[in-house]
mmCIF file of N, CA and C in Angstrom:
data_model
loop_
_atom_site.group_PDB
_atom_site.id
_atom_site.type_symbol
_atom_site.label_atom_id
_atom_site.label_comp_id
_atom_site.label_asym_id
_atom_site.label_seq_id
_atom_site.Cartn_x
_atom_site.Cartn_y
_atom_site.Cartn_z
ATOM 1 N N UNK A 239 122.795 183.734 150.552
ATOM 2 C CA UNK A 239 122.684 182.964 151.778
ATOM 3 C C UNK A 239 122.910 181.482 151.515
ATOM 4 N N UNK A 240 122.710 181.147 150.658
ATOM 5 C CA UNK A 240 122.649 179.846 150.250
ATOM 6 C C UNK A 240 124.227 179.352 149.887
ATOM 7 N N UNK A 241 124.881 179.848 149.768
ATOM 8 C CA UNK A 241 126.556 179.655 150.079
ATOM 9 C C UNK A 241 127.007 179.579 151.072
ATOM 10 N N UNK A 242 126.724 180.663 151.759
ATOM 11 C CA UNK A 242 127.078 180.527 153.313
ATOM 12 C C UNK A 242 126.730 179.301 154.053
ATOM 13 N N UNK A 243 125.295 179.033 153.572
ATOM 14 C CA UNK A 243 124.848 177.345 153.988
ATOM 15 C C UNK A 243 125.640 176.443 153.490
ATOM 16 N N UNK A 244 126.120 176.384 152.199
ATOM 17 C CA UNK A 244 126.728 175.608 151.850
ATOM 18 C C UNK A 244 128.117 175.486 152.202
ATOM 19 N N UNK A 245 128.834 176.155 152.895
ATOM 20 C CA UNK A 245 129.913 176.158 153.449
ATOM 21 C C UNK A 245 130.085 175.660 154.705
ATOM 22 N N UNK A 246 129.030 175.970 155.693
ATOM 23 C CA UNK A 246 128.511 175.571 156.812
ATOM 24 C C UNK A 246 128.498 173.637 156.515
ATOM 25 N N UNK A 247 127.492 173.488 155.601
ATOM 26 C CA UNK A 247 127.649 171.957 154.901
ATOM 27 C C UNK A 247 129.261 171.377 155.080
ATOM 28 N N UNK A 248 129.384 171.845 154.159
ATOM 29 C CA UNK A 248 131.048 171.398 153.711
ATOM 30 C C UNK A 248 132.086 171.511 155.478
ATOM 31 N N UNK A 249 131.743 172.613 156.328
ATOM 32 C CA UNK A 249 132.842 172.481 157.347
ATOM 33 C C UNK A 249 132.299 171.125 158.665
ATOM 34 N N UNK A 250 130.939 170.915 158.535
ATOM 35 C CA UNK A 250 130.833 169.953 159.537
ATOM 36 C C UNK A 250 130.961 168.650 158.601
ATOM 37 N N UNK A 251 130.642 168.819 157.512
ATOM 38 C CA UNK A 251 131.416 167.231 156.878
ATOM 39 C C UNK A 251 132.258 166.896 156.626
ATOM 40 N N UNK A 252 133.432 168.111 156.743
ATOM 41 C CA UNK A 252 134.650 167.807 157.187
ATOM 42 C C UNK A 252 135.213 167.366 158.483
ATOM 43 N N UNK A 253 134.346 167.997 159.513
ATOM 44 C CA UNK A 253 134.395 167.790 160.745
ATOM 45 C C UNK A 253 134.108 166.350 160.904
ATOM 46 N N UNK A 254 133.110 166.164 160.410
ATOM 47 C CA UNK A 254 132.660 164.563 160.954
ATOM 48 C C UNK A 254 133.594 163.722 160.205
ATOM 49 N N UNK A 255 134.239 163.782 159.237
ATOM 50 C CA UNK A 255 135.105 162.768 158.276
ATOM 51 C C UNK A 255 136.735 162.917 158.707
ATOM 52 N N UNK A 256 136.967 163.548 159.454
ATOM 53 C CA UNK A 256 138.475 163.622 160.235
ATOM 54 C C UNK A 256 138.298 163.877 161.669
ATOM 55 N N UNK A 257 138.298 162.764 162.470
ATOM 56 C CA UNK A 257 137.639 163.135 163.594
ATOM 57 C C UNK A 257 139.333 163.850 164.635
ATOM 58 N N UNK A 258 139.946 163.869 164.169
ATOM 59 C CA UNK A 258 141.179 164.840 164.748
ATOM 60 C C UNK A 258 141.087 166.471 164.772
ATOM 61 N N UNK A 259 140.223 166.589 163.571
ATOM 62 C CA UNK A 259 140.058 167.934 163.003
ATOM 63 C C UNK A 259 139.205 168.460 164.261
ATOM 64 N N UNK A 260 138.067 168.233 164.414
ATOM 65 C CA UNK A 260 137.217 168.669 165.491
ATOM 66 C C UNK A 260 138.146 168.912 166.960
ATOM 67 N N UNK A 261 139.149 168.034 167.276
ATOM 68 C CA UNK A 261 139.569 167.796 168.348
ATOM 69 C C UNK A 261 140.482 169.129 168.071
ATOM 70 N N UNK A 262 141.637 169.393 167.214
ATOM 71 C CA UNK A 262 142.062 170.560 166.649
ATOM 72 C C UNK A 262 141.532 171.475 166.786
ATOM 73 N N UNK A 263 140.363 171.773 166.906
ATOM 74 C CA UNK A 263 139.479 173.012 166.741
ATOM 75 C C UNK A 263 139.268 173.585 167.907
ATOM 76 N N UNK A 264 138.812 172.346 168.558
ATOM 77 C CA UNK A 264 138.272 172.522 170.040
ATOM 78 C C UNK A 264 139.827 173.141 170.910
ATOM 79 N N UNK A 265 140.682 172.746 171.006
ATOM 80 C CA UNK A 265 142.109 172.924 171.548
ATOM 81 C C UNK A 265 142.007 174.416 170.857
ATOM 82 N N UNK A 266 142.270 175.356 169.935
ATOM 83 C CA UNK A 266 142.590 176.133 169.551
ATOM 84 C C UNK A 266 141.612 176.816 169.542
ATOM 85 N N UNK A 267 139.999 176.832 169.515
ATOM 86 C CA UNK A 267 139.336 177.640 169.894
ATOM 87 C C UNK A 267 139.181 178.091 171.724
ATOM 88 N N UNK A 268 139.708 176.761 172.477
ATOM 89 C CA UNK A 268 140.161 177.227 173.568
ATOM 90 C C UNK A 268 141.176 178.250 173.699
ATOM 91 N N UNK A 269 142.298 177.892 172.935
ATOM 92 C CA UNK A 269 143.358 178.543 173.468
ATOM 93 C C UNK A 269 143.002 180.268 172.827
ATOM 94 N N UNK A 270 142.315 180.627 171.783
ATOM 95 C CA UNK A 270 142.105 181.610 171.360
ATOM 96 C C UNK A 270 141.616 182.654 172.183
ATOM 97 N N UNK A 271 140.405 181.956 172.958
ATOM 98 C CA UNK A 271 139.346 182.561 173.819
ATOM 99 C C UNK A 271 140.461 183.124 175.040
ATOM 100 N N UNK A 272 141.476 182.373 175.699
ATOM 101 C CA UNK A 272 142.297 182.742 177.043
ATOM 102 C C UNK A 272 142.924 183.709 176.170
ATOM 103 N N UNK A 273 143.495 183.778 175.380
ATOM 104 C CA UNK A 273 144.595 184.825 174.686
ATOM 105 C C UNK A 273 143.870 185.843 174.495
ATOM 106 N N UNK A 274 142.381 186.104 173.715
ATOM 107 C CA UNK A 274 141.644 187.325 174.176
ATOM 108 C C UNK A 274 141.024 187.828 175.496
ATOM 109 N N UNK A 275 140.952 187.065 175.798
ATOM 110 C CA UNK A 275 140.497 187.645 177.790
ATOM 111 C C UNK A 275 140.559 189.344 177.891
ATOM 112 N N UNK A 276 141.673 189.723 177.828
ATOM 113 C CA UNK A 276 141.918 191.178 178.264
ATOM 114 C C UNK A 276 141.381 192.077 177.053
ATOM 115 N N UNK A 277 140.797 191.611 176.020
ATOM 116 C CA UNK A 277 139.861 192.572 175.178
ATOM 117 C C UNK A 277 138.616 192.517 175.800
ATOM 118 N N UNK A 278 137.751 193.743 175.955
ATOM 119 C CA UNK A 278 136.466 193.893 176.744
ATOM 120 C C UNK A 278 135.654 193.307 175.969
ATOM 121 N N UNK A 279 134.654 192.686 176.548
ATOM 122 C CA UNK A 279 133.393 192.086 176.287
ATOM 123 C C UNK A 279 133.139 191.030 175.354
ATOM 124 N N UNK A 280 133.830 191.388 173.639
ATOM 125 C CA UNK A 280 133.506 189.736 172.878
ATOM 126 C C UNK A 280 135.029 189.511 173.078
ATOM 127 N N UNK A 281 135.762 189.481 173.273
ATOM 128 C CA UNK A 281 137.729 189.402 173.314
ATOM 129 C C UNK A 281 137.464 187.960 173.200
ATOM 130 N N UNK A 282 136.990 187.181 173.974
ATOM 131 C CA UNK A 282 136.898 185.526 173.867
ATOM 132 C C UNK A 282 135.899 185.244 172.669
ATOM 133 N N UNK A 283 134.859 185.731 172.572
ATOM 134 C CA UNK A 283 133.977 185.278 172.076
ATOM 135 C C UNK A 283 135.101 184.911 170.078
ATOM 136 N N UNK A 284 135.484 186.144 170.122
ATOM 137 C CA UNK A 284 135.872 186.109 168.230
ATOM 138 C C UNK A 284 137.739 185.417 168.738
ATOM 139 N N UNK A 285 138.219 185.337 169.859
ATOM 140 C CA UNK A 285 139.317 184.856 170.045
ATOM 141 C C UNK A 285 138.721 183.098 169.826
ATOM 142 N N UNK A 286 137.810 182.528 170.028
ATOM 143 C CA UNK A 286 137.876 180.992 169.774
ATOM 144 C C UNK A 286 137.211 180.836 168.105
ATOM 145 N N UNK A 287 136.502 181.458 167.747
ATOM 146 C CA UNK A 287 136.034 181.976 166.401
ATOM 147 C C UNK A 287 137.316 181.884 165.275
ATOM 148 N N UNK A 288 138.349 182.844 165.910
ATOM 149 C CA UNK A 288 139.695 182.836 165.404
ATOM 150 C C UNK A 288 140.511 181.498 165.298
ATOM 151 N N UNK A 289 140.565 181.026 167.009
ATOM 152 C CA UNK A 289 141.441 179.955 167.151
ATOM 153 C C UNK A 289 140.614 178.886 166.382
ATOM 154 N N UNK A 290 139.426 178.690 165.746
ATOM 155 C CA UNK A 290 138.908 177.470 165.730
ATOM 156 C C UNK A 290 138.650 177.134 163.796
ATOM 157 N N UNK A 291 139.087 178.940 163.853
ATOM 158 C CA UNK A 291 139.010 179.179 162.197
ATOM 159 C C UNK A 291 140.865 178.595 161.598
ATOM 160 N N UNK A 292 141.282 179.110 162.197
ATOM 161 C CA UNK A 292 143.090 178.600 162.287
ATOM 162 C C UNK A 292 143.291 177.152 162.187
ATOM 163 N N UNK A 293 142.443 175.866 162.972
ATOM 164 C CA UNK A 293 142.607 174.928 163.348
ATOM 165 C C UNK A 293 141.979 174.476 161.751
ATOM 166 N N UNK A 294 140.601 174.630 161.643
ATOM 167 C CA UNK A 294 140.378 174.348 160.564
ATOM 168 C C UNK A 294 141.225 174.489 159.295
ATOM 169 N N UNK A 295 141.515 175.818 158.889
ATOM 170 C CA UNK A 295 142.517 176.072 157.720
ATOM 171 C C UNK A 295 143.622 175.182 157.456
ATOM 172 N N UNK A 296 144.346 174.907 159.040
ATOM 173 C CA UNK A 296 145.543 173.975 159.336
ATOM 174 C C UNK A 296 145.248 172.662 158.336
ATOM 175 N N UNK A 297 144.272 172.550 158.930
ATOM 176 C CA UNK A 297 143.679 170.746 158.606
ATOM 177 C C UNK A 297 143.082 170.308 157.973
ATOM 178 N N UNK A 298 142.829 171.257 156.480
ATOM 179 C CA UNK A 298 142.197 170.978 155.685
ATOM 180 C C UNK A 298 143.329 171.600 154.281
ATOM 181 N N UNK A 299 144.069 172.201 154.489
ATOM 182 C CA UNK A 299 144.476 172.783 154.113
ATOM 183 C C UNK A 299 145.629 171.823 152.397
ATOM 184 N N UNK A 300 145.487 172.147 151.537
ATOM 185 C CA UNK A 300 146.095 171.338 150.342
ATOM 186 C C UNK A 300 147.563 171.045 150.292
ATOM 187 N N UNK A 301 148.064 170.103 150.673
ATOM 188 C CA UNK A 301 149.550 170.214 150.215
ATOM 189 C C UNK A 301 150.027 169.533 151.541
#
């Protein structure tokens, strides 16, 4: 468990130290959530989960 925390650590202090990144996230965890719509019940919920996991990877990403 204590990794998982620590990862949690590491993604909002990334968040707070690129303030584009958050804005990235937010846009693509939107757009994730409309693109799952027509899956029943969590379809949005893991569609902005997705889109917001994507945004991150994008923008942190090496190279």
């Amino acid at each position: 468990m204590a990794k998982f925390d620590d990862k949690i650590a590491e993604v909002q202090t990334n968040v707070k130290q690129q303030p584009g990144l958050g804005k990235s996230m937010a846009k693509w965890s939107a757009l994730g959530a409309v693109v799952a719509i027509p899956v029943p019940i969590v379809g949005p919920i893991f569609g902005a989960i997705a889109g917001a996991a994507y945004a991150y990877h994008k923008g942190t990403k090496n190279g």
